[in-house]
mmCIF file of C-alpha atoms and ligand atoms in Angstrom:
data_model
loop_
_atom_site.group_PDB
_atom_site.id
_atom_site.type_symbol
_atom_site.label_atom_id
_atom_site.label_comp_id
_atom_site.label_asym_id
_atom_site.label_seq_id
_atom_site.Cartn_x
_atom_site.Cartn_y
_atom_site.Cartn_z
ATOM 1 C CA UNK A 57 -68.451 86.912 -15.346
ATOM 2 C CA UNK A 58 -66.042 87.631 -18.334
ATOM 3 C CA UNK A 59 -68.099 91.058 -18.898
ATOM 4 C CA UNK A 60 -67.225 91.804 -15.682
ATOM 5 C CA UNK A 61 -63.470 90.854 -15.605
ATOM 6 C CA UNK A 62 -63.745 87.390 -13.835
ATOM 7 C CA UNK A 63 -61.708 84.539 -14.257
ATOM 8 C CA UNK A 64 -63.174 81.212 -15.830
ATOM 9 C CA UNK A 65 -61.783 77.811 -16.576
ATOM 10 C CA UNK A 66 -63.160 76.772 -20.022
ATOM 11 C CA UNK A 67 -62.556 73.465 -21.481
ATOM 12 C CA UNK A 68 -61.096 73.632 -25.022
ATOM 13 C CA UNK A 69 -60.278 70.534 -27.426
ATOM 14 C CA UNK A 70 -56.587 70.710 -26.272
ATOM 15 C CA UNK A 71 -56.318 71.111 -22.028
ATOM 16 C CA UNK A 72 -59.043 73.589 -20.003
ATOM 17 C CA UNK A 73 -57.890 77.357 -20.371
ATOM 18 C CA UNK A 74 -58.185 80.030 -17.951
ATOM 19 C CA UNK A 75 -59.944 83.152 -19.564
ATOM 20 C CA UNK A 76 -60.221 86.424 -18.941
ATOM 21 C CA UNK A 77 -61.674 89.318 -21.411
ATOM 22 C CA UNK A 78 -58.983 89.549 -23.785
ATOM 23 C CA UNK A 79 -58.858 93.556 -24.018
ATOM 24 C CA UNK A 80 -58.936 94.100 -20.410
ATOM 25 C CA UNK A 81 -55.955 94.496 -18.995
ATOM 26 C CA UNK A 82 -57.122 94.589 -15.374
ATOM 27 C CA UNK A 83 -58.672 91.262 -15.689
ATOM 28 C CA UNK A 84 -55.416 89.508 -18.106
ATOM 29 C CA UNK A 85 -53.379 90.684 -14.959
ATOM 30 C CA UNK A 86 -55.475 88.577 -12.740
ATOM 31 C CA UNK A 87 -54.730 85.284 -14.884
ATOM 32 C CA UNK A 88 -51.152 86.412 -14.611
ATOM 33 C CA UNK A 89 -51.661 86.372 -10.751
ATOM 34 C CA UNK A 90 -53.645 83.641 -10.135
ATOM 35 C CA UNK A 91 -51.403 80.912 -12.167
ATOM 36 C CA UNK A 92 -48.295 83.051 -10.371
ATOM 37 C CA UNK A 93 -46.767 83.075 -14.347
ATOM 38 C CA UNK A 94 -44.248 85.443 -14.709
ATOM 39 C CA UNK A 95 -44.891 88.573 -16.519
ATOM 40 C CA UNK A 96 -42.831 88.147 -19.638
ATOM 41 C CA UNK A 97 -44.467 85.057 -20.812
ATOM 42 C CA UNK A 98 -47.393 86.000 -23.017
ATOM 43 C CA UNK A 99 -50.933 84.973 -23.554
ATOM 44 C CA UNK A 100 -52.791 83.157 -26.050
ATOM 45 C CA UNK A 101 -56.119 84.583 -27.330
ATOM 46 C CA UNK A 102 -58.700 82.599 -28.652
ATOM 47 C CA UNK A 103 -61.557 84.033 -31.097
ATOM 48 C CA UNK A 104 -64.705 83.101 -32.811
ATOM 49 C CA UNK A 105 -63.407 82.899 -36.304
ATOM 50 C CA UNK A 106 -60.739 83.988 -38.740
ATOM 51 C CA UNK A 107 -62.513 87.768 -39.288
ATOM 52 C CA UNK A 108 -62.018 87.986 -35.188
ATOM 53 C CA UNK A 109 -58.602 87.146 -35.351
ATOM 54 C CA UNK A 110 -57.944 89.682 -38.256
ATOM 55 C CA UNK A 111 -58.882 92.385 -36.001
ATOM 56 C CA UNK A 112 -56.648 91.957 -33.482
ATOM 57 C CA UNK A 113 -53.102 91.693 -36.021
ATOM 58 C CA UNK A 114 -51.710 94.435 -38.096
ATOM 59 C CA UNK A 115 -50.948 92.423 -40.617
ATOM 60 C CA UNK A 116 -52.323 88.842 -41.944
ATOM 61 C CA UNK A 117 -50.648 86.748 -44.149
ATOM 62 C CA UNK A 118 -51.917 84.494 -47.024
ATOM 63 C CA UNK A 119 -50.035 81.632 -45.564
ATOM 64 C CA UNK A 120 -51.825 82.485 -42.189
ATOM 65 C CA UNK A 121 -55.600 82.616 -44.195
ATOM 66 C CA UNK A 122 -54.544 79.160 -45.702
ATOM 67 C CA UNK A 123 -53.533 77.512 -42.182
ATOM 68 C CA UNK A 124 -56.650 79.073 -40.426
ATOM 69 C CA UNK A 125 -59.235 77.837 -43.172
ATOM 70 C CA UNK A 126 -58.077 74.477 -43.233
ATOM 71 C CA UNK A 127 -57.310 74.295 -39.483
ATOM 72 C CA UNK A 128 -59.587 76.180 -37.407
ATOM 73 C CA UNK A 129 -61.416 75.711 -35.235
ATOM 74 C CA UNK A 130 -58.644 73.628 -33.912
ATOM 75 C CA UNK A 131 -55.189 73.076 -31.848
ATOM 76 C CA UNK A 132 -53.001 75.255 -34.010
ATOM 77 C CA UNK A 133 -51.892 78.687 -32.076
ATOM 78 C CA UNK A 134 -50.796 81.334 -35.177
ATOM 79 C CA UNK A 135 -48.573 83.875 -33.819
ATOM 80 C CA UNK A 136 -48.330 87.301 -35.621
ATOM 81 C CA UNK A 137 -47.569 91.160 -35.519
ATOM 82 C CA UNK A 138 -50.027 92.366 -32.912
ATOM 83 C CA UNK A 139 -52.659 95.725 -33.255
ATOM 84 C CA UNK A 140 -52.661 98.351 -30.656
ATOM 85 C CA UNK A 141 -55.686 96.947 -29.985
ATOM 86 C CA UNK A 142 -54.112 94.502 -28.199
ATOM 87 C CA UNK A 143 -53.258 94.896 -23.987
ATOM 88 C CA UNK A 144 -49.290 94.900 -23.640
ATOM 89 C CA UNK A 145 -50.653 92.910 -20.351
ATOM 90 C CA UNK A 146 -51.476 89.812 -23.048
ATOM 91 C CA UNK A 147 -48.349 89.726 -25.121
ATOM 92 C CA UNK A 148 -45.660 90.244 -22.739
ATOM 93 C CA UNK A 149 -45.139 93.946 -24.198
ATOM 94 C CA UNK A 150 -43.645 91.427 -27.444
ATOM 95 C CA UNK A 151 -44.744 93.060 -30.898
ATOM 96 C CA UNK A 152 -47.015 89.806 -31.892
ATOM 97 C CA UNK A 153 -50.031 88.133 -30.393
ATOM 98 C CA UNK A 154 -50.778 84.520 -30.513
ATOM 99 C CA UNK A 155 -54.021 83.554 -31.546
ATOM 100 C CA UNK A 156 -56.313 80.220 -32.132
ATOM 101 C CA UNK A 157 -59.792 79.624 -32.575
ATOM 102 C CA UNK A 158 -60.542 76.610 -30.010
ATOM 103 C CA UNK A 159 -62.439 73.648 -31.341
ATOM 104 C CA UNK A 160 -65.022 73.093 -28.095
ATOM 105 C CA UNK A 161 -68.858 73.755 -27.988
ATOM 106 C CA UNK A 162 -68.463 75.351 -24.274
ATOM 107 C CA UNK A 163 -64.973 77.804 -25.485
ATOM 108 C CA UNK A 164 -67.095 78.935 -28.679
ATOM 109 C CA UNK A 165 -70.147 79.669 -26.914
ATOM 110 C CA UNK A 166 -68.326 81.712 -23.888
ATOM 111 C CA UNK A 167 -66.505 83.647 -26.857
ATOM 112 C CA UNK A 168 -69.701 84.222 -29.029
ATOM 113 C CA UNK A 169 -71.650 85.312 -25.622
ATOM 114 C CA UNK A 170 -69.055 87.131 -24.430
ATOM 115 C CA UNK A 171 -68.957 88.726 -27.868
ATOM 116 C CA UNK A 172 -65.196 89.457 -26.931
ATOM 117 C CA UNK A 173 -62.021 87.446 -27.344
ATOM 118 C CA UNK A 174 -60.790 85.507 -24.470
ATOM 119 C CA UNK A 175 -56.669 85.455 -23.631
ATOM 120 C CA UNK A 176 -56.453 81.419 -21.819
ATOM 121 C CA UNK A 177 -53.565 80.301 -20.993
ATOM 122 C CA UNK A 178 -53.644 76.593 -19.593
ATOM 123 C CA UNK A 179 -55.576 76.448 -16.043
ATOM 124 C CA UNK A 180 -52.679 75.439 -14.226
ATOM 125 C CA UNK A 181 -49.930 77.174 -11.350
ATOM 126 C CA UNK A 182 -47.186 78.634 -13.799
ATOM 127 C CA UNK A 183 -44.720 75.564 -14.783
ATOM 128 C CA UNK A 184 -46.966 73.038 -13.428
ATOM 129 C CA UNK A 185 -49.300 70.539 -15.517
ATOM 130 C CA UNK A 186 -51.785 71.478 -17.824
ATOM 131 C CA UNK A 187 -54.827 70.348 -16.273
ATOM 132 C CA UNK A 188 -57.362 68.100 -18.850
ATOM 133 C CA UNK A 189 -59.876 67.761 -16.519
ATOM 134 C CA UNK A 190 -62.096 69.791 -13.807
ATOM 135 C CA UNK A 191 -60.271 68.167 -10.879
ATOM 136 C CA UNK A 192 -56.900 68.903 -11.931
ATOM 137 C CA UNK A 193 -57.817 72.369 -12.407
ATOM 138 C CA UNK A 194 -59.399 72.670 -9.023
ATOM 139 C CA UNK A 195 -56.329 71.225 -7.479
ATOM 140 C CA UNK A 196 -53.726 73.682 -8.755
ATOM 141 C CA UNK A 197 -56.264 76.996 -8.479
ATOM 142 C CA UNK A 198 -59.073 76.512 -6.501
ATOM 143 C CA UNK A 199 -60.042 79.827 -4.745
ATOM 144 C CA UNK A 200 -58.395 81.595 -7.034
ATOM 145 C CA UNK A 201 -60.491 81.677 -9.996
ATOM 146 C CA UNK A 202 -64.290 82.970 -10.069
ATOM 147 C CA UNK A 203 -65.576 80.021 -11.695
ATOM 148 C CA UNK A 204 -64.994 76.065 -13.646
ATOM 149 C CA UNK A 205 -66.966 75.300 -16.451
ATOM 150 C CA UNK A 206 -67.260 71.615 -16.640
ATOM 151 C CA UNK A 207 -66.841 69.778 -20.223
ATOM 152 C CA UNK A 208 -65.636 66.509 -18.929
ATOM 153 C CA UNK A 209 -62.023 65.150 -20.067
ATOM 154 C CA UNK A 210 -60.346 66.914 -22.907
ATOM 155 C CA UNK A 211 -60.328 65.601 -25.784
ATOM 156 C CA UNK A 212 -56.643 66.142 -27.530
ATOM 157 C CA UNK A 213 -54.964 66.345 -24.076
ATOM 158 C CA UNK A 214 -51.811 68.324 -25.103
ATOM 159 C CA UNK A 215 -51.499 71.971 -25.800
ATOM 160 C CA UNK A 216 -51.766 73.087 -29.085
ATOM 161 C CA UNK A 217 -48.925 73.530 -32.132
ATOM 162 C CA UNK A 218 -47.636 77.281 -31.368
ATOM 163 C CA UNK A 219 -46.282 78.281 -35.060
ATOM 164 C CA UNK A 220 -44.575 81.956 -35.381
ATOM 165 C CA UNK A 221 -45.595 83.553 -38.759
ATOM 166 C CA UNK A 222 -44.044 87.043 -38.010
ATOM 167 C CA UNK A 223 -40.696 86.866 -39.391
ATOM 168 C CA UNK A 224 -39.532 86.087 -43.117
ATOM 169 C CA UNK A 225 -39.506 82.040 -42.191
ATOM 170 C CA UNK A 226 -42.025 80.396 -40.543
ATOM 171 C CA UNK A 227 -41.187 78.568 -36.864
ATOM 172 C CA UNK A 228 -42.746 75.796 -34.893
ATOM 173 C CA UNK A 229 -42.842 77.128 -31.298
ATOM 174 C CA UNK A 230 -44.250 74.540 -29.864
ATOM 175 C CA UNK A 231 -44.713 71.371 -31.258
ATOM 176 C CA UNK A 232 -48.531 69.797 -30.855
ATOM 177 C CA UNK A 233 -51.315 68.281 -32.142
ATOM 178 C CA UNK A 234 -50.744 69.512 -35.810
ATOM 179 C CA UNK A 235 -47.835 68.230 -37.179
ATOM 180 C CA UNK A 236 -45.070 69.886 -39.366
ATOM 181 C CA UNK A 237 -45.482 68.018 -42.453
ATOM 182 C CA UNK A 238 -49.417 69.327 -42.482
ATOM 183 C CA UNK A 239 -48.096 72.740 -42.328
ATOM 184 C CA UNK A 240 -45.529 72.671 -44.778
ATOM 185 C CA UNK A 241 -48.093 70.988 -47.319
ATOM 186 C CA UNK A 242 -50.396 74.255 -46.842
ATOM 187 C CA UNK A 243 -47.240 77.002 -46.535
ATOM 188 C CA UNK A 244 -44.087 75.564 -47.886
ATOM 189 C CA UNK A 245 -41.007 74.918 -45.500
ATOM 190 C CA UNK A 246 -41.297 75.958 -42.193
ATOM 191 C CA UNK A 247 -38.304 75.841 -39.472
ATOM 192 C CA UNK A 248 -39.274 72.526 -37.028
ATOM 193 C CA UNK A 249 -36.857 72.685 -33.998
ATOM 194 C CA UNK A 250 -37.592 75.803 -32.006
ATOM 195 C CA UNK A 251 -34.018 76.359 -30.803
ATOM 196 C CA UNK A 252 -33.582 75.789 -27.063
ATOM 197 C CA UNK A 253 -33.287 79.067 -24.572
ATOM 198 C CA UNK A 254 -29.786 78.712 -23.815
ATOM 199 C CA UNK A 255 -28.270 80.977 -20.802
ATOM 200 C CA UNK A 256 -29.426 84.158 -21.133
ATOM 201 C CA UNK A 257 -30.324 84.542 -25.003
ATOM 202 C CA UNK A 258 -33.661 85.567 -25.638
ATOM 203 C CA UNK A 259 -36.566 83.147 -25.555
ATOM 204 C CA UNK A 260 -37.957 83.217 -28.660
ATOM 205 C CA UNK A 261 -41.092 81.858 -27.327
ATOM 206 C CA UNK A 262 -40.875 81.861 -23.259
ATOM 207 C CA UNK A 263 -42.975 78.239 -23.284
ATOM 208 C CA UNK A 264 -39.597 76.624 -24.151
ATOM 209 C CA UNK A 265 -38.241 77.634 -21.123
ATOM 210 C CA UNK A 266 -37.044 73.752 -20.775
ATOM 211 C CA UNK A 267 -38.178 73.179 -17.237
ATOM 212 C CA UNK A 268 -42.138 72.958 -17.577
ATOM 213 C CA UNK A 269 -45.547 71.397 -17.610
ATOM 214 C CA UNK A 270 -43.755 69.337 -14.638
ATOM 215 C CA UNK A 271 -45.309 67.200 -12.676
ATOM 216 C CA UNK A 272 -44.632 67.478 -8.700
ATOM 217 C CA UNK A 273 -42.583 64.216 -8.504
ATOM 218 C CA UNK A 274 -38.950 63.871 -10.127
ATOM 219 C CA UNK A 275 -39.394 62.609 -13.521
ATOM 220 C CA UNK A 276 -36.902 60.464 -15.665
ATOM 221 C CA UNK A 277 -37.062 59.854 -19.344
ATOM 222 C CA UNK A 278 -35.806 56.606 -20.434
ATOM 223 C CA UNK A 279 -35.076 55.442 -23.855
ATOM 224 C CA UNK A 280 -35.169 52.000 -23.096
ATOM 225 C CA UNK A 281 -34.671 49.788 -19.795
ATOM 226 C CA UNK A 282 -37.267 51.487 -17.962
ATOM 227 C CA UNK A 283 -37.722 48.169 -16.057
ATOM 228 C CA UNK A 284 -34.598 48.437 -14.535
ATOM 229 C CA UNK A 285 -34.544 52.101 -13.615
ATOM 230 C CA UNK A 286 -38.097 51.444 -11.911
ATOM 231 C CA UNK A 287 -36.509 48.282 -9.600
ATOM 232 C CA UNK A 288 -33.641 49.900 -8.731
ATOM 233 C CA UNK A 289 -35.046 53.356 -7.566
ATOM 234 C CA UNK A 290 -37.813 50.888 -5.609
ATOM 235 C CA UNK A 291 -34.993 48.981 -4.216
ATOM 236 C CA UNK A 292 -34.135 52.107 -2.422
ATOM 237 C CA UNK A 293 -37.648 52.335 -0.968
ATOM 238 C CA UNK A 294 -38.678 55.107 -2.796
ATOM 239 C CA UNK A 295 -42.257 55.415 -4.482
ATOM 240 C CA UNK A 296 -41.960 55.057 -7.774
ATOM 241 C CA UNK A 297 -44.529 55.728 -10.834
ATOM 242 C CA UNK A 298 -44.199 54.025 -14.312
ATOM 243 C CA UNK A 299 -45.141 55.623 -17.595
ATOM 244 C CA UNK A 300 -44.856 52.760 -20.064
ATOM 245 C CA UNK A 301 -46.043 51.416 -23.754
ATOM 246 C CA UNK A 302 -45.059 47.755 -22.661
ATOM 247 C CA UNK A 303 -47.386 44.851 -22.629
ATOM 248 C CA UNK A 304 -46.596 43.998 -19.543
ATOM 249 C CA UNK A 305 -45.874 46.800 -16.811
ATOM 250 C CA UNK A 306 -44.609 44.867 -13.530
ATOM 251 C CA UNK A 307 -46.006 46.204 -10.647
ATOM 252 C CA UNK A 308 -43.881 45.789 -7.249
ATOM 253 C CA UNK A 309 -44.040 46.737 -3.981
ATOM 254 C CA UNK A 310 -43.982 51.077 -4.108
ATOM 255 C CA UNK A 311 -44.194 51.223 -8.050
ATOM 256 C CA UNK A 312 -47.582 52.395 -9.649
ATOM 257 C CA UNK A 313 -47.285 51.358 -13.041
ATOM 258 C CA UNK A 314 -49.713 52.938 -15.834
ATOM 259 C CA UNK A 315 -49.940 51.835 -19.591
ATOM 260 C CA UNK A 316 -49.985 54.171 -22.132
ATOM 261 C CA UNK A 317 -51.630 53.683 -25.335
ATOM 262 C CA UNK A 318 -49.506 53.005 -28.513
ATOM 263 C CA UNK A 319 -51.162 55.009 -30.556
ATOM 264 C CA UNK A 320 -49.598 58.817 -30.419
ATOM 265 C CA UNK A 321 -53.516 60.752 -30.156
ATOM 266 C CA UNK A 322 -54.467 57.891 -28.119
ATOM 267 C CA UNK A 323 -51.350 58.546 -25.899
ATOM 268 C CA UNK A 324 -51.344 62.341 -25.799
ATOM 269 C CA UNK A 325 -55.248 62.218 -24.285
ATOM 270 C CA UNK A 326 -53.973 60.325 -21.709
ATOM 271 C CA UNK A 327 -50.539 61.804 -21.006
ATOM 272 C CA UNK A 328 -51.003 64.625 -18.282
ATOM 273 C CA UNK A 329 -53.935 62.518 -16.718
ATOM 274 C CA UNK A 330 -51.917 59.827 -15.728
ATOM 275 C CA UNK A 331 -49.378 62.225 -14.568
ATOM 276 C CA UNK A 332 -51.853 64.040 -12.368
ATOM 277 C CA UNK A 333 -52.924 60.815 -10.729
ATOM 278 C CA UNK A 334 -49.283 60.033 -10.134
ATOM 279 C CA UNK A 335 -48.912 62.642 -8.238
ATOM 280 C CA UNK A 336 -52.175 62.848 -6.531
ATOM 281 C CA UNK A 337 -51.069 59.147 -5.140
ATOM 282 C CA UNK A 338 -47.761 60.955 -3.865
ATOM 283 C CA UNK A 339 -44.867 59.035 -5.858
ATOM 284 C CA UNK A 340 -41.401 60.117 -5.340
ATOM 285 C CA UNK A 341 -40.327 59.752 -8.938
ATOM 286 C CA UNK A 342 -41.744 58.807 -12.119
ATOM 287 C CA UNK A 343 -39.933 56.736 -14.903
ATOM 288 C CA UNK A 344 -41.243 57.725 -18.403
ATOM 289 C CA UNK A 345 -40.404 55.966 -21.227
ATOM 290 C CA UNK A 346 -40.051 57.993 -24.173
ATOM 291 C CA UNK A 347 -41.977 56.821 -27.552
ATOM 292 C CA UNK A 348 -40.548 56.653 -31.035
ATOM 293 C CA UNK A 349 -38.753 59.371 -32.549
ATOM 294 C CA UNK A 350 -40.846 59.840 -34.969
ATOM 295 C CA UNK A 351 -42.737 62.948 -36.471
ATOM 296 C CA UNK A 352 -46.260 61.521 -34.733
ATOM 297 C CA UNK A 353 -44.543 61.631 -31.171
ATOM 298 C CA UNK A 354 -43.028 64.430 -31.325
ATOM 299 C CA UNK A 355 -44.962 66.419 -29.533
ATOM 300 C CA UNK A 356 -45.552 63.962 -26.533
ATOM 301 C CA UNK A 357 -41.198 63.788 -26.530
ATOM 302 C CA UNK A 358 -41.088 67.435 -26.109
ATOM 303 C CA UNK A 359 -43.535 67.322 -23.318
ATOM 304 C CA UNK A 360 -41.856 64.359 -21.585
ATOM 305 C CA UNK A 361 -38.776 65.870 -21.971
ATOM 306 C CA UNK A 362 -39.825 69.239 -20.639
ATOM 307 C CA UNK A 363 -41.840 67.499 -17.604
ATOM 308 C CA UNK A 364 -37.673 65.883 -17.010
ATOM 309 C CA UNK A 365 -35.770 66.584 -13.517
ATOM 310 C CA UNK A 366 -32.695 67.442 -14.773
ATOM 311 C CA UNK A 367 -30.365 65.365 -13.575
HETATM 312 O O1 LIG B 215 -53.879 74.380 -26.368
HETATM 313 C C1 LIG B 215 -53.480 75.466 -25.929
HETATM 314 O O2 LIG B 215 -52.715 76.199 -26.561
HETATM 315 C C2 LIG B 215 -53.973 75.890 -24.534
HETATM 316 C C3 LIG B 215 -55.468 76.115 -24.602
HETATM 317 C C4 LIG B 215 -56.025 76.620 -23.302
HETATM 318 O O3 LIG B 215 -55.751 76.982 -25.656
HETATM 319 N N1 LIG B 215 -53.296 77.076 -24.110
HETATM 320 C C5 LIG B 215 -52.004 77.098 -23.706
HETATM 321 O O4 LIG B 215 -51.591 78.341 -23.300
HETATM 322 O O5 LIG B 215 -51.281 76.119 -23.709
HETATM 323 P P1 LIG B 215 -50.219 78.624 -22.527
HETATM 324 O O6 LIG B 215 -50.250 80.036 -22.146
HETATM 325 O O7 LIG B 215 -50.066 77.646 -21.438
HETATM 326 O O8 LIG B 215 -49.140 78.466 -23.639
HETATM 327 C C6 LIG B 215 -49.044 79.458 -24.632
HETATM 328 C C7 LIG B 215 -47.746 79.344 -25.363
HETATM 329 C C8 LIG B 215 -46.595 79.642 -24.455
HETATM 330 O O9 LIG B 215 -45.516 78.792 -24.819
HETATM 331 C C9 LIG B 215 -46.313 81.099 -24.796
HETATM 332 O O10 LIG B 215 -45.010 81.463 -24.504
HETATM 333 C C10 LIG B 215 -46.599 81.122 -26.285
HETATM 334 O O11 LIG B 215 -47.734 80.292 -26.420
HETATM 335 N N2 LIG B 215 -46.930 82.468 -26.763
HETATM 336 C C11 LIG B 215 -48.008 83.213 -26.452
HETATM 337 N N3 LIG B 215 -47.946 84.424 -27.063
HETATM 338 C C12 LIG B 215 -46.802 84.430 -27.780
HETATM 339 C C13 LIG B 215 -46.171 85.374 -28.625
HETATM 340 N N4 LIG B 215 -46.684 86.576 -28.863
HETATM 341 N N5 LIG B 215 -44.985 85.030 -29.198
HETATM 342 C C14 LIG B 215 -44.450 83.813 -28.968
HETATM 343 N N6 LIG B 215 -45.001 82.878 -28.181
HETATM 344 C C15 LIG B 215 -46.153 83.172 -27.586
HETATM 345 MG MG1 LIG B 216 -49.359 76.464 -20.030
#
C-alpha cells in the first residue's frame, strides 16, 4: 500500500500518524488532501534509525547525533537543513525537514518493510484533534484514507517535542513529551518559548498557529474556579463538559464531568481521549482546568491552551 502511494494510519508511541511514502510527492499530496491541511504547513518524516535520517539532511550536527542516540526511537521530532532528496511537497518548500524515529513495533515494521521513510502527520482533519485511537481516526477520515492499522490506544497521547536545530541556537517548536531540561543536559541551552505567530510575521513553525488540535465544542481554560464556570454556563442550559484534576468533579444536570489523572504522563495519555468522547456525546462547551505551571505540564498547557475558543 505505501509502495504503491496509499495512505495508512499507523499507530506511533505519541498519537496514530497518517503515512504516505516519504519521497513521493504524488502520494505526500494526498495526506495534504485528505486531512484538508494547508499547503504551507510541513510534514514530519519518520525513519528506521539515525543512518536513515542522515540521508535525508545536508548537514547533521553533533548536538543532533547526541539527542538522537539517547532519544530515539522516541517522541522527539529534530528539525534540520533538508537534502534535495527531500519532496518540496513534505517540507512546505522550507529549507529543513523534520524528522523522528517513532518508538512503536507496528510504525518500525511499516518503515523497515516499506524500506522507505514515511512523512505522518497526525491522522486527523487539519486543526482538529490528534486522534490516539482507531475510532477517532475513523471519525475525522474515514473514506479518505486506504487503510487503519490497529495498535490499540497510544501510549504517550500527545504529539511529540518538535526542536529546530538549523539555526545558530537551538528552539523548542513544540513543546512535548521530552522536556527542555533533558535537552539542555545533552546540548547546552536551548531557546524554550517558541514565540507566538503574531499577525502576519512568519511562523516559524506553522503548528503554532494558536488555534489548533481543537476539539469541536468551545473550550475554556480555567486557572481555578472551574466549578463555577461549569454551573453557570449549565444554568443557561447549555451542555457542558468538565476537564478536571479535582477529587470530586460534581456532575449536574447537562455537565459531563471527566477526571484527569494528576500525574502529567498519566494525564497527557488521557488528554485528547477524553476530549474526543466529549465531543462524540455532543457538549456545547468544555471547561478545562489548566494544571501546574510547571516544566512537567507544559506541554499539556500548550495543548489546552491551543485547543482554547478565543474568547
Ligand atoms: O508525535 C508526532 O509528532 C506525530 C506522530 C504521528 O509522529 N506527528 C505529528 O505531526 O504531530 P503533525 O504534522 O501533526 O505536526 C508536525 C509539526 C507541525 O507543528 C509542523 O509545523 C512541524 O512539526 N514541522 C514539520 N516540519 C517542519 C519544518 N521543516 N520546520 C518547522 N516545523 C516543522
Ligand atoms: Mg497534527
Amino acid at each position: 500500500m505505501i509502495i504503491s502511494g496509499g495512505l495508512v494510519a499507523i499507530p506511533t508511541e505519541t498519537v496514530y500518524g497518517l503515512a504516505a511514502d516519504a519521497l513521493n510527492a504524488t502520494a505526500v499530496a494526498g495526506i495534504f488532501a485528505a486531512k484538508g491541511r494547508p499547503p504551507t504547513n510541513p510534514v514530519i518524516v519518520h525513519v528506521s534509525d539515525e543512518a536513515a535520517a542522515t540521508e535525508l539532511v545536508s548537514r547533521w550536527p553533533i548536538e543532533a547525533s547526541r539527542l538522537a542516540d539517547r532519544f530515539w526511537p522516541g517522541p522527539l521530532t529534530l528539525v534540520l537543513p533538508r537534502s534535495s532528496r527531500v519532496p518540496d511537497v513534505v517540507t512546505a518548500g522550507l529549507p529543513t525537514v523534520a524528522l523522528r524515529v517513532p518508538a512503536h513495533r507496528v510504525a518500525a515494521e511499516l518503515i523497515a518493510a516499506a524500506e522507505r521513510p514515511l512523512a505522518a502527520p497526525s491522522a486527523n482533519p487539519s486543526t482538529r484533534l490528534s486522534p490516539t485511537a482507531v475510532e477517532h481516526v475513523l471519525s475525522g477520515l474515514a473514506g479518505r484514507i486506504d487503510l487503519v492499522l490497529d495498535g490499540g490506544p497510544t501510549a504517550g497521547g500527545i504529539e511529540s517535542t518538535v526542536l529546530d536545530l538549523s539555526s545558530a541556537r537551538p528552539r523548542i517548536l513544540r513543546p512535548g513529551p521530552i522536556a527542555p531540561s533533558a535537552l539542555e543536559a545533552l546540548i547546552g541551552p536551548i531557546e524554550r518559548e517558541a514565540a507566538r505567530a503574531a499577525g502576519d510575521a512568519p511562523m516559524p513553525s506553522p503548528g503554532m498557529m494558536s488555534r489548533h488540535y481543537a476539539p469541536k465544542a468551545r473550550l475554556v481554560c480555567v486557572e481555578q474556579d472551574a466549578g463555577e464556570r461549569v454551573a453557570t454556563l449549565a444554568r443557561r442550559g447549555l451542555r457542558v463538559g468538565w476537564l478536571s484534576f479535582a477529587e470530586q468533579a460534581v456532575t449536574g444536570t447537562g455537565v459531563i464531568a471527566i477526571r484527569l489523572p494528576r500525574d502529567a504522563a498519566a494525564c497527557a495519555a488521557r488528554l485528547y481521549a477524553a476530549l474526543h468522547e466529549l465531543d462524540a456525546r455532543s457538549v456545547e462547551w468544555i471547561v478545562a482546568e489548566l494544571p501546574p505551571d510547571s516544566e512537567e505540564w507544559h506541554a499539556i498547557r500548550d495543548r489546552l491552551r491551543r485547543a482554547c475558543t478565543d474568547e
